[in-house]
């Protein structure tokens, strides 16, 4: 009835196992030890954290954070001012660069428009048979609404109107074309320089804005820290004291881990399992034991340990050992016994607490003990694909030949009647909703007679009416065909 799995709270290398299977132990007796080096190192680390937390607390109690916070604020203010001045200088420089680039672009644009007008005058046939690309480039520059410069028509009138001698000074067509191409290239270069100056101005402005905002954020935090330094000293001390207490708790846990490298027997009992030898590594903890219904005893194993249907039980997810069978050490107290047995759902519906049970044992064929149903589980478990429900049976008396984990068969008396008329179950025929037996007819041939059944047991069926005591009935017999062979 008493079985307990025992293991270490944390895994490690076994360095001592002074007990063996079958030994009887008392509470507090040494069972095993694991290497304590890792636990002691963790304890030293926890102690170091405690010392650090204590030093921080002493620093807050004995130090002057207000002065330090004030110095940090002043330094942060100087940094912010420097960042702001640098940002303003960069932005001013970029604005000037954009302004000068724009001025040069406007001048080169005016020169391009003038060269284009001279080119058209010097080469009258250019428009008809010239390059469309030249016409489009010059026209685009001449018609730019942002330039503020006169367009092509204005330049032409300036070149021809009121100054007839100017037209006489026009260069030849090749020279005018070369001047026009040079002016166009100069304009394109100026436009690229202007676009680059605008892009640099916008990029630097965004970058400097982020730098100024970050410096301002640092300044705000420094001012807040300066204000809080004088008012939050008590709170800081409380927080530091809390950190010290937390570190002390970690030291206590680490100390407990060192102590738990030694395993002692929690109860008296007999060691029934030891799964580890010196030099091997064991895991932390021990498997938890599933308790039988209404009892403190564990559910025993099913599968290969109980039946030959190991394959079916393995398919149902059941182990051949009882729950907790993988524990490092198992302690048993074998004073009294319980039988924990699964019933198929059709039989489980008939089992209830208080019923009498006849228990037999495979290992001791001549032994039968009476028991009582203690409890039956409300939830089922699949065994070989069939839902079963565990029931706990208390043995009314023990026997020195019984051992924990032996296989038992329990026959529960679900109902019983005394002094009743019965017929053997082998003679009962159920047909079309009726219950019948064969009796000898007048001619000696079997004749079916119906009767009303009552309680049906494992061997006999109660007769309520239809048959009388002493009446002969026929049991089914194997028929033999000619030649000594049974009919198919």
Tab-separated table of C-alpha atoms in Angstrom:
chain	number	residue	atom	x	y	z
A	1	UNK	CA	0.000	0.000	0.000
A	2	UNK	CA	3.005	2.313	0.423
A	3	UNK	CA	5.399	2.954	-2.441
A	4	UNK	CA	7.466	6.090	-3.025
A	5	UNK	CA	9.759	7.196	-5.835
A	6	UNK	CA	12.898	8.970	-4.620
A	7	UNK	CA	15.312	11.104	-6.639
A	8	UNK	CA	17.516	14.195	-6.655
A	9	UNK	CA	16.074	17.658	-7.160
A	10	UNK	CA	18.760	18.282	-9.781
A	11	UNK	CA	20.670	15.810	-11.889
A	12	UNK	CA	24.348	15.039	-11.616
A	13	UNK	CA	27.067	12.403	-11.530
A	14	UNK	CA	26.645	9.654	-8.950
A	15	UNK	CA	29.631	9.452	-6.596
A	16	UNK	CA	28.185	7.197	-3.870
A	17	UNK	CA	25.326	4.636	-3.657
A	18	UNK	CA	25.700	2.759	-0.349
A	19	UNK	CA	22.399	0.821	-0.571
A	20	UNK	CA	21.215	-2.156	-2.644
A	21	UNK	CA	17.894	-3.561	-3.779
A	22	UNK	CA	16.297	-5.453	-0.887
A	23	UNK	CA	17.904	-3.344	1.844
A	24	UNK	CA	15.623	-2.101	4.594
A	25	UNK	CA	16.221	1.558	5.401
A	26	UNK	CA	15.046	3.964	8.065
A	27	UNK	CA	13.974	7.621	7.693
A	28	UNK	CA	17.006	9.872	7.232
A	29	UNK	CA	19.344	7.062	6.152
A	30	UNK	CA	21.849	7.939	3.384
A	31	UNK	CA	20.789	6.575	0.002
A	32	UNK	CA	23.110	8.235	-2.526
A	33	UNK	CA	25.310	11.260	-3.335
A	34	UNK	CA	25.997	13.166	-6.547
A	35	UNK	CA	29.003	15.366	-7.386
A	36	UNK	CA	28.507	18.671	-5.543
A	37	UNK	CA	31.103	20.711	-7.512
A	38	UNK	CA	28.575	22.424	-9.857
A	39	UNK	CA	26.281	23.244	-6.923
A	40	UNK	CA	29.113	24.725	-4.889
A	41	UNK	CA	30.211	26.868	-7.850
A	42	UNK	CA	26.663	28.161	-8.224
A	43	UNK	CA	26.676	28.961	-4.511
A	44	UNK	CA	29.874	31.006	-4.895
A	45	UNK	CA	28.341	32.897	-7.816
A	46	UNK	CA	25.203	33.659	-5.813
A	47	UNK	CA	27.328	34.855	-2.907
A	48	UNK	CA	29.198	37.192	-5.263
A	49	UNK	CA	25.910	38.664	-6.487
A	50	UNK	CA	24.890	39.235	-2.879
A	51	UNK	CA	28.144	41.050	-2.149
A	52	UNK	CA	27.656	43.243	-5.212
A	53	UNK	CA	24.089	44.119	-4.205
A	54	UNK	CA	25.240	44.947	-0.672
A	55	UNK	CA	27.970	47.217	-2.036
A	56	UNK	CA	25.453	49.059	-4.193
A	57	UNK	CA	23.226	49.578	-1.171
A	58	UNK	CA	26.148	50.956	0.849
A	59	UNK	CA	27.025	53.273	-2.023
A	60	UNK	CA	23.520	54.751	-2.096
A	61	UNK	CA	23.322	55.123	1.663
A	62	UNK	CA	26.756	56.751	2.017
A	63	UNK	CA	27.019	58.581	-1.328
A	64	UNK	CA	25.690	61.936	-2.621
A	65	UNK	CA	23.812	61.271	-5.808
A	66	UNK	CA	22.365	64.804	-6.002
A	67	UNK	CA	25.756	66.401	-6.731
A	68	UNK	CA	26.610	63.730	-9.255
A	69	UNK	CA	23.264	64.157	-11.011
A	70	UNK	CA	23.801	67.934	-11.178
A	71	UNK	CA	27.199	67.492	-12.806
A	72	UNK	CA	25.716	65.070	-15.322
A	73	UNK	CA	22.996	67.601	-16.187
A	74	UNK	CA	25.555	70.391	-16.782
A	75	UNK	CA	27.664	68.169	-18.994
A	76	UNK	CA	24.613	67.028	-20.953
A	77	UNK	CA	23.562	70.684	-21.447
A	78	UNK	CA	26.997	71.508	-22.885
A	79	UNK	CA	26.733	68.569	-25.261
A	80	UNK	CA	23.270	69.653	-26.372
A	81	UNK	CA	24.466	73.229	-27.074
A	82	UNK	CA	27.402	71.954	-29.098
A	83	UNK	CA	25.194	69.628	-31.145
A	84	UNK	CA	22.720	72.463	-31.770
A	85	UNK	CA	25.478	74.831	-32.943
A	86	UNK	CA	26.920	72.182	-35.217
A	87	UNK	CA	23.501	71.466	-36.719
A	88	UNK	CA	22.837	75.169	-37.353
A	89	UNK	CA	26.230	75.597	-39.008
A	90	UNK	CA	25.741	72.598	-41.289
A	91	UNK	CA	22.230	73.689	-42.267
A	92	UNK	CA	23.372	77.274	-42.952
A	93	UNK	CA	26.227	76.023	-45.121
A	94	UNK	CA	23.899	73.787	-47.097
A	95	UNK	CA	21.388	76.619	-47.623
A	96	UNK	CA	24.147	78.846	-48.995
A	97	UNK	CA	25.394	76.078	-51.273
A	98	UNK	CA	21.873	75.599	-52.662
A	99	UNK	CA	21.480	79.364	-53.157
A	100	UNK	CA	24.744	79.684	-55.129
A	101	UNK	CA	23.976	76.550	-57.143
A	102	UNK	CA	20.603	78.020	-58.037
A	103	UNK	CA	22.152	81.315	-59.101
A	104	UNK	CA	24.665	79.550	-61.338
A	105	UNK	CA	21.941	77.336	-62.784
A	106	UNK	CA	19.840	80.383	-63.677
A	107	UNK	CA	22.841	82.083	-65.337
A	108	UNK	CA	23.761	78.964	-67.319
A	109	UNK	CA	20.136	78.588	-68.336
A	110	UNK	CA	20.041	82.153	-69.685
A	111	UNK	CA	23.301	81.520	-71.574
A	112	UNK	CA	21.820	78.326	-73.049
A	113	UNK	CA	18.720	80.152	-74.216
A	114	UNK	CA	20.821	82.889	-75.810
A	115	UNK	CA	23.114	80.380	-77.565
A	116	UNK	CA	20.052	78.529	-78.793
A	117	UNK	CA	18.553	81.707	-80.279
A	118	UNK	CA	21.844	82.573	-82.079
A	119	UNK	CA	22.084	78.976	-83.292
A	120	UNK	CA	18.625	79.193	-84.852
A	121	UNK	CA	19.448	82.488	-86.545
A	122	UNK	CA	22.865	81.349	-87.785
A	123	UNK	CA	21.503	78.071	-89.082
A	124	UNK	CA	18.114	78.890	-90.681
A	125	UNK	CA	17.664	75.332	-91.885
A	126	UNK	CA	18.318	73.768	-88.467
A	127	UNK	CA	14.675	73.675	-87.531
A	128	UNK	CA	13.706	71.908	-90.682
A	129	UNK	CA	16.532	69.433	-90.995
A	130	UNK	CA	18.426	69.745	-87.742
A	131	UNK	CA	18.449	67.596	-84.609
A	132	UNK	CA	15.168	67.267	-82.788
A	133	UNK	CA	17.108	66.548	-79.597
A	134	UNK	CA	18.808	69.964	-79.817
A	135	UNK	CA	15.514	71.708	-80.363
A	136	UNK	CA	13.815	69.926	-77.456
A	137	UNK	CA	16.673	70.563	-74.985
A	138	UNK	CA	16.896	74.237	-75.764
A	139	UNK	CA	13.141	74.645	-75.832
A	140	UNK	CA	12.773	72.972	-72.438
A	141	UNK	CA	15.387	75.271	-70.936
A	142	UNK	CA	13.832	78.301	-72.605
A	143	UNK	CA	10.376	77.464	-71.340
A	144	UNK	CA	11.208	76.648	-67.705
A	145	UNK	CA	8.688	78.676	-65.684
A	146	UNK	CA	10.934	78.628	-62.585
A	147	UNK	CA	13.947	80.291	-64.163
A	148	UNK	CA	12.597	83.823	-64.276
A	149	UNK	CA	14.561	84.318	-67.548
A	150	UNK	CA	13.058	85.407	-70.867
A	151	UNK	CA	11.986	82.650	-73.227
A	152	UNK	CA	13.177	81.991	-76.764
A	153	UNK	CA	10.859	84.470	-78.353
A	154	UNK	CA	12.010	87.210	-75.977
A	155	UNK	CA	15.673	86.511	-76.703
A	156	UNK	CA	15.093	86.556	-80.432
A	157	UNK	CA	13.405	89.899	-80.229
A	158	UNK	CA	16.280	91.154	-78.065
A	159	UNK	CA	18.799	89.980	-80.614
A	160	UNK	CA	17.033	91.337	-83.700
A	161	UNK	CA	14.784	94.171	-82.627
A	162	UNK	CA	16.285	97.683	-82.635
A	163	UNK	CA	19.833	96.463	-83.323
A	164	UNK	CA	20.070	95.490	-86.952
A	165	UNK	CA	23.850	95.465	-86.800
A	166	UNK	CA	23.793	92.591	-84.252
A	167	UNK	CA	22.443	90.144	-86.795
A	168	UNK	CA	25.280	91.096	-89.087
A	169	UNK	CA	27.707	89.915	-86.328
A	170	UNK	CA	26.220	86.395	-86.072
A	171	UNK	CA	28.837	83.579	-86.196
A	172	UNK	CA	28.709	80.974	-88.874
A	173	UNK	CA	26.431	77.932	-88.386
A	174	UNK	CA	29.156	75.544	-87.152
A	175	UNK	CA	30.426	78.002	-84.567
A	176	UNK	CA	26.900	78.787	-83.366
A	177	UNK	CA	26.141	75.109	-83.063
A	178	UNK	CA	29.340	74.465	-81.072
A	179	UNK	CA	28.561	77.390	-78.754
A	180	UNK	CA	25.065	76.050	-78.260
A	181	UNK	CA	26.308	72.547	-77.385
A	182	UNK	CA	28.832	73.955	-74.919
A	183	UNK	CA	26.136	76.071	-73.258
A	184	UNK	CA	23.841	73.042	-73.036
A	185	UNK	CA	26.522	70.896	-71.372
A	186	UNK	CA	27.302	73.677	-68.909
A	187	UNK	CA	23.608	73.981	-68.067
A	188	UNK	CA	23.221	70.221	-67.513
A	189	UNK	CA	26.257	70.196	-65.209
A	190	UNK	CA	24.866	73.115	-63.214
A	191	UNK	CA	21.514	71.423	-62.905
A	192	UNK	CA	23.142	68.248	-61.587
A	193	UNK	CA	25.138	70.292	-59.078
A	194	UNK	CA	22.008	72.090	-57.969
A	195	UNK	CA	20.052	68.838	-57.506
A	196	UNK	CA	22.941	67.355	-55.504
A	197	UNK	CA	23.106	70.460	-53.307
A	198	UNK	CA	19.343	70.240	-52.609
A	199	UNK	CA	19.569	66.522	-51.789
A	200	UNK	CA	22.524	67.082	-49.436
A	201	UNK	CA	20.710	69.944	-47.721
A	202	UNK	CA	17.590	67.817	-47.114
A	203	UNK	CA	19.578	64.784	-45.945
A	204	UNK	CA	21.795	66.758	-43.578
A	205	UNK	CA	18.811	68.628	-42.211
A	206	UNK	CA	17.075	65.322	-41.296
A	207	UNK	CA	20.277	63.914	-39.767
A	208	UNK	CA	20.972	67.017	-37.739
A	209	UNK	CA	17.371	67.095	-36.529
A	210	UNK	CA	17.719	63.570	-35.141
A	211	UNK	CA	21.033	64.472	-33.470
A	212	UNK	CA	19.535	67.574	-31.854
A	213	UNK	CA	16.467	65.659	-30.647
A	214	UNK	CA	18.616	62.882	-29.174
A	215	UNK	CA	20.787	65.446	-27.383
A	216	UNK	CA	17.648	67.162	-26.125
A	217	UNK	CA	16.219	63.845	-24.906
A	218	UNK	CA	19.455	63.151	-23.012
A	219	UNK	CA	19.233	66.607	-21.471
A	220	UNK	CA	15.622	66.039	-20.375
A	221	UNK	CA	16.604	62.732	-18.770
A	222	UNK	CA	19.562	64.341	-16.997
A	223	UNK	CA	17.308	67.086	-15.635
A	224	UNK	CA	14.787	64.496	-14.453
A	225	UNK	CA	17.545	62.483	-12.780
A	226	UNK	CA	18.825	65.645	-11.119
A	227	UNK	CA	15.360	66.423	-9.790
A	228	UNK	CA	14.766	62.868	-8.611
A	229	UNK	CA	18.182	62.476	-7.017
A	230	UNK	CA	17.222	64.740	-4.190
A	231	UNK	CA	13.722	63.332	-3.687
A	232	UNK	CA	14.103	59.586	-4.425
A	233	UNK	CA	16.955	58.723	-2.104
A	234	UNK	CA	14.693	56.789	0.249
A	235	UNK	CA	13.103	54.943	-2.659
A	236	UNK	CA	16.510	54.095	-4.110
A	237	UNK	CA	17.586	52.740	-0.757
A	238	UNK	CA	14.453	50.590	-0.590
A	239	UNK	CA	15.118	49.259	-4.107
A	240	UNK	CA	18.723	48.454	-3.252
A	241	UNK	CA	17.628	46.699	-0.068
A	242	UNK	CA	15.179	44.656	-2.142
A	243	UNK	CA	18.005	43.641	-4.479
A	244	UNK	CA	20.029	42.546	-1.442
A	245	UNK	CA	17.150	40.401	-0.171
A	246	UNK	CA	16.712	38.832	-3.613
A	247	UNK	CA	20.414	37.995	-3.726
A	248	UNK	CA	20.171	36.466	-0.256
A	249	UNK	CA	17.309	34.255	-1.443
A	250	UNK	CA	19.441	33.094	-4.371
A	251	UNK	CA	22.235	32.249	-1.954
A	252	UNK	CA	19.782	30.256	0.169
A	253	UNK	CA	18.549	28.348	-2.914
A	254	UNK	CA	22.113	27.628	-3.980
A	255	UNK	CA	22.928	26.422	-0.466
A	256	UNK	CA	19.877	24.124	-0.600
A	257	UNK	CA	21.085	22.736	-3.945
A	258	UNK	CA	24.406	21.874	-2.321
A	259	UNK	CA	22.600	20.102	0.505
A	260	UNK	CA	20.363	18.235	-1.968
A	261	UNK	CA	23.355	16.556	-3.578
A	262	UNK	CA	22.961	14.073	-0.716
A	263	UNK	CA	19.820	11.880	-0.857
A	264	UNK	CA	18.243	10.548	2.361
A	265	UNK	CA	15.359	8.118	2.836
A	266	UNK	CA	12.149	10.106	3.487
A	267	UNK	CA	10.333	7.097	5.004
A	268	UNK	CA	11.145	3.648	6.279
A	269	UNK	CA	10.841	0.838	3.767
A	270	UNK	CA	12.486	-1.749	1.582
A	271	UNK	CA	14.400	-0.667	-1.506
A	272	UNK	CA	12.726	-2.324	-4.480
A	273	UNK	CA	14.593	-0.537	-7.285
A	274	UNK	CA	17.894	1.300	-7.820
A	275	UNK	CA	18.526	2.599	-11.351
A	276	UNK	CA	22.075	3.964	-11.341
A	277	UNK	CA	25.629	3.096	-10.356
A	278	UNK	CA	28.592	5.237	-9.306
A	279	UNK	CA	29.939	7.172	-12.285
A	280	UNK	CA	26.641	7.385	-14.141
A	281	UNK	CA	24.607	10.555	-14.538
A	282	UNK	CA	21.099	10.655	-13.126
A	283	UNK	CA	18.378	13.097	-14.070
A	284	UNK	CA	16.638	15.541	-11.801
A	285	UNK	CA	13.574	14.530	-9.832
A	286	UNK	CA	11.715	11.211	-9.900
A	287	UNK	CA	8.660	10.148	-11.907
A	288	UNK	CA	5.381	10.865	-10.146
A	289	UNK	CA	3.294	7.837	-9.246
A	290	UNK	CA	-0.292	7.604	-10.463
A	291	UNK	CA	-2.427	6.680	-7.458
A	292	UNK	CA	-5.056	3.984	-7.529
A	293	UNK	CA	-8.713	5.063	-7.071
A	294	UNK	CA	-9.515	5.897	-3.443
A	295	UNK	CA	-6.058	4.862	-2.228
A	296	UNK	CA	-2.507	6.026	-1.586
A	297	UNK	CA	-1.121	3.046	-3.515
A	298	UNK	CA	0.194	3.405	-7.052
A	299	UNK	CA	-1.428	1.870	-10.112
A	300	UNK	CA	0.649	-1.202	-11.022
A	301	UNK	CA	1.935	-1.850	-14.502
A	302	UNK	CA	-0.012	-3.360	-17.341
A	303	UNK	CA	1.227	-4.865	-20.579
A	304	UNK	CA	4.064	-7.367	-20.566
A	305	UNK	CA	4.215	-7.334	-16.753
A	306	UNK	CA	0.561	-8.326	-16.439
A	307	UNK	CA	-0.485	-10.104	-19.650
A	308	UNK	CA	1.012	-11.502	-22.807
A	309	UNK	CA	-0.590	-8.722	-24.846
A	310	UNK	CA	2.487	-6.477	-24.748
A	311	UNK	CA	2.144	-5.415	-28.371
A	312	UNK	CA	-1.448	-4.310	-27.905
A	313	UNK	CA	-0.650	-2.366	-24.782
A	314	UNK	CA	2.378	-0.731	-26.365
A	315	UNK	CA	0.108	0.434	-29.167
A	316	UNK	CA	-2.180	1.975	-26.552
A	317	UNK	CA	0.695	4.021	-25.118
A	318	UNK	CA	1.091	1.880	-21.989
A	319	UNK	CA	4.399	0.908	-20.424
A	320	UNK	CA	5.194	-2.570	-19.164
A	321	UNK	CA	6.182	-1.037	-15.840
A	322	UNK	CA	4.057	0.798	-13.360
A	323	UNK	CA	3.997	4.617	-13.282
A	324	UNK	CA	7.130	5.911	-11.633
A	325	UNK	CA	9.041	2.781	-12.605
A	326	UNK	CA	11.883	4.923	-13.981
A	327	UNK	CA	12.689	6.433	-10.588
A	328	UNK	CA	16.259	6.424	-9.282
A	329	UNK	CA	15.251	4.626	-6.071
A	330	UNK	CA	11.844	3.124	-5.135
A	331	UNK	CA	10.923	2.460	-1.479
A	332	UNK	CA	8.141	0.026	-0.595
A	333	UNK	CA	6.439	-0.790	2.712
A	334	UNK	CA	5.075	-4.337	2.250
A	335	UNK	CA	2.922	-4.677	5.357
A	336	UNK	CA	-0.428	-4.854	3.576
A	337	UNK	CA	-1.566	-5.172	-0.022
A	338	UNK	CA	-4.122	-3.804	-2.420
A	339	UNK	CA	-5.078	-5.133	-5.821
A	340	UNK	CA	-5.464	-2.530	-8.569
A	341	UNK	CA	-7.177	-4.060	-11.580
A	342	UNK	CA	-8.631	-2.654	-14.836
A	343	UNK	CA	-12.178	-3.651	-15.837
A	344	UNK	CA	-13.560	-3.342	-19.358
A	345	UNK	CA	-16.277	-0.720	-19.565
A	346	UNK	CA	-19.117	-3.270	-19.766
A	347	UNK	CA	-17.912	-4.905	-16.533
A	348	UNK	CA	-16.885	-1.645	-14.869
A	349	UNK	CA	-20.492	-0.475	-14.983
A	350	UNK	CA	-21.368	-3.314	-12.571
A	351	UNK	CA	-18.521	-2.673	-10.097
A	352	UNK	CA	-19.164	-0.459	-7.078
A	353	UNK	CA	-17.518	0.116	-3.660
A	354	UNK	CA	-18.281	-2.450	-0.957
A	355	UNK	CA	-18.681	-5.453	-3.249
A	356	UNK	CA	-16.963	-8.688	-2.270
A	357	UNK	CA	-14.079	-9.895	-4.433
A	358	UNK	CA	-12.383	-13.274	-4.794
A	359	UNK	CA	-8.673	-12.728	-5.556
A	360	UNK	CA	-6.329	-15.393	-6.914
A	361	UNK	CA	-2.642	-15.112	-7.762
A	362	UNK	CA	-0.683	-16.522	-10.712
A	363	UNK	CA	2.473	-16.872	-8.608
A	364	UNK	CA	0.660	-18.732	-5.805
A	365	UNK	CA	-1.945	-20.954	-7.528
A	366	UNK	CA	-3.228	-22.552	-4.333
A	367	UNK	CA	-3.910	-19.180	-2.648
A	368	UNK	CA	-7.227	-17.341	-2.741
A	369	UNK	CA	-8.026	-14.289	-0.664
A	370	UNK	CA	-11.213	-12.365	-0.151
A	371	UNK	CA	-11.211	-8.628	-0.744
A	372	UNK	CA	-13.532	-5.639	-0.895
A	373	UNK	CA	-13.902	-3.036	-3.646
A	374	UNK	CA	-12.622	0.265	-2.258
A	375	UNK	CA	-13.196	2.548	-5.257
A	376	UNK	CA	-13.375	2.633	-9.039
A	377	UNK	CA	-11.908	5.383	-11.218
A	378	UNK	CA	-14.380	7.775	-12.896
A	379	UNK	CA	-12.133	8.085	-15.981
A	380	UNK	CA	-11.042	5.331	-18.343
A	381	UNK	CA	-7.783	4.371	-20.062
A	382	UNK	CA	-7.361	2.509	-23.360
A	383	UNK	CA	-5.801	-0.958	-23.057
A	384	UNK	CA	-5.488	-2.950	-26.306
A	385	UNK	CA	-7.954	-0.535	-27.895
A	386	UNK	CA	-10.650	-1.128	-25.239
A	387	UNK	CA	-11.619	1.411	-22.586
A	388	UNK	CA	-10.876	0.125	-19.077
A	389	UNK	CA	-11.455	1.573	-15.604
A	390	UNK	CA	-9.130	0.913	-12.691
A	391	UNK	CA	-10.639	-0.375	-9.441
A	392	UNK	CA	-8.889	-0.726	-6.073
A	393	UNK	CA	-9.543	-3.872	-4.030
A	394	UNK	CA	-8.493	-4.164	-0.363
A	395	UNK	CA	-7.299	-7.624	0.690
A	396	UNK	CA	-8.888	-8.628	3.971
A	397	UNK	CA	-5.840	-10.756	4.878
A	398	UNK	CA	-2.285	-11.075	3.562
A	399	UNK	CA	0.127	-13.964	3.036
A	400	UNK	CA	3.928	-14.099	3.374
A	401	UNK	CA	4.186	-15.419	-0.195
A	402	UNK	CA	2.667	-12.248	-1.654
A	403	UNK	CA	4.975	-9.614	-3.115
A	404	UNK	CA	4.361	-6.186	-4.587
A	405	UNK	CA	3.854	-6.225	-8.343
A	406	UNK	CA	2.580	-9.803	-8.612
A	407	UNK	CA	-0.241	-10.519	-11.040
A	408	UNK	CA	-3.681	-11.123	-9.519
A	409	UNK	CA	-7.118	-11.967	-10.890
A	410	UNK	CA	-10.135	-10.404	-9.189
A	411	UNK	CA	-13.653	-11.794	-9.529
A	412	UNK	CA	-16.177	-9.239	-8.271
A	413	UNK	CA	-19.500	-10.519	-6.939
A	414	UNK	CA	-21.809	-7.977	-8.538
A	415	UNK	CA	-24.986	-9.745	-7.249
A	416	UNK	CA	-25.924	-13.006	-5.547
A	417	UNK	CA	-28.988	-14.995	-4.486
A	418	UNK	CA	-29.303	-18.041	-2.279
A	419	UNK	CA	-31.741	-20.977	-2.501
A	420	UNK	CA	-32.888	-20.329	-6.083
A	421	UNK	CA	-33.600	-22.644	-9.032
A	422	UNK	CA	-30.821	-22.507	-11.628
A	423	UNK	CA	-29.835	-24.050	-14.945
A	424	UNK	CA	-26.266	-24.270	-16.293
A	425	UNK	CA	-25.380	-21.430	-18.632
A	426	UNK	CA	-24.197	-23.977	-21.190
A	427	UNK	CA	-27.785	-25.235	-21.628
A	428	UNK	CA	-29.355	-21.803	-22.129
A	429	UNK	CA	-30.443	-20.801	-25.638
A	430	UNK	CA	-31.318	-17.164	-26.465
A	431	UNK	CA	-33.351	-16.805	-29.606
A	432	UNK	CA	-35.613	-14.046	-30.891
A	433	UNK	CA	-35.718	-12.277	-27.543
A	434	UNK	CA	-36.664	-15.506	-25.727
A	435	UNK	CA	-34.639	-17.682	-23.348
A	436	UNK	CA	-35.011	-21.452	-23.831
A	437	UNK	CA	-33.549	-24.832	-22.916
A	438	UNK	CA	-33.796	-28.216	-24.630
A	439	UNK	CA	-35.688	-30.950	-22.791
A	440	UNK	CA	-36.311	-34.598	-23.923
A	441	UNK	CA	-39.518	-34.844	-26.032
A	442	UNK	CA	-42.020	-37.747	-26.090
A	443	UNK	CA	-40.152	-39.329	-28.978
A	444	UNK	CA	-36.780	-38.774	-27.315
A	445	UNK	CA	-35.885	-35.866	-29.582
A	446	UNK	CA	-34.892	-32.462	-28.084
A	447	UNK	CA	-37.781	-30.105	-27.510
A	448	UNK	CA	-37.302	-26.363	-26.754
A	449	UNK	CA	-39.004	-25.008	-23.632
A	450	UNK	CA	-38.999	-21.261	-22.846
A	451	UNK	CA	-38.413	-19.967	-19.307
A	452	UNK	CA	-38.075	-16.605	-17.548
A	453	UNK	CA	-34.466	-15.965	-16.428
A	454	UNK	CA	-33.368	-13.993	-13.397
A	455	UNK	CA	-29.812	-13.270	-12.247
A	456	UNK	CA	-27.138	-14.532	-14.654
A	457	UNK	CA	-23.902	-15.671	-12.996
A	458	UNK	CA	-20.622	-16.900	-14.404
A	459	UNK	CA	-21.825	-20.535	-14.431
A	460	UNK	CA	-25.599	-20.624	-13.783
A	461	UNK	CA	-28.731	-18.658	-14.651
A	462	UNK	CA	-31.598	-18.153	-12.202
A	463	UNK	CA	-35.008	-19.633	-13.262
A	464	UNK	CA	-37.971	-17.470	-12.247
A	465	UNK	CA	-40.663	-19.514	-14.042
A	466	UNK	CA	-41.186	-22.041	-16.846
A	467	UNK	CA	-39.094	-24.864	-15.387
A	468	UNK	CA	-39.415	-26.989	-12.264
A	469	UNK	CA	-36.891	-28.434	-9.903
A	470	UNK	CA	-35.621	-31.842	-10.996
A	471	UNK	CA	-36.804	-31.422	-14.588
A	472	UNK	CA	-34.293	-33.021	-17.014
A	473	UNK	CA	-32.665	-30.700	-19.572
A	474	UNK	CA	-30.290	-31.466	-22.398
A	475	UNK	CA	-26.776	-30.037	-22.527
A	476	UNK	CA	-25.266	-29.371	-25.976
A	477	UNK	CA	-23.047	-32.251	-27.117
A	478	UNK	CA	-20.527	-32.400	-29.950
A	479	UNK	CA	-21.972	-34.279	-32.906
A	480	UNK	CA	-19.719	-36.746	-34.738
A	481	UNK	CA	-20.059	-37.254	-38.478
A	482	UNK	CA	-19.538	-40.628	-40.162
A	483	UNK	CA	-15.899	-41.544	-40.236
A	484	UNK	CA	-15.230	-40.003	-36.843
A	485	UNK	CA	-14.891	-36.406	-38.116
A	486	UNK	CA	-16.777	-33.492	-36.607
A	487	UNK	CA	-19.247	-31.860	-39.045
A	488	UNK	CA	-18.260	-28.526	-40.550
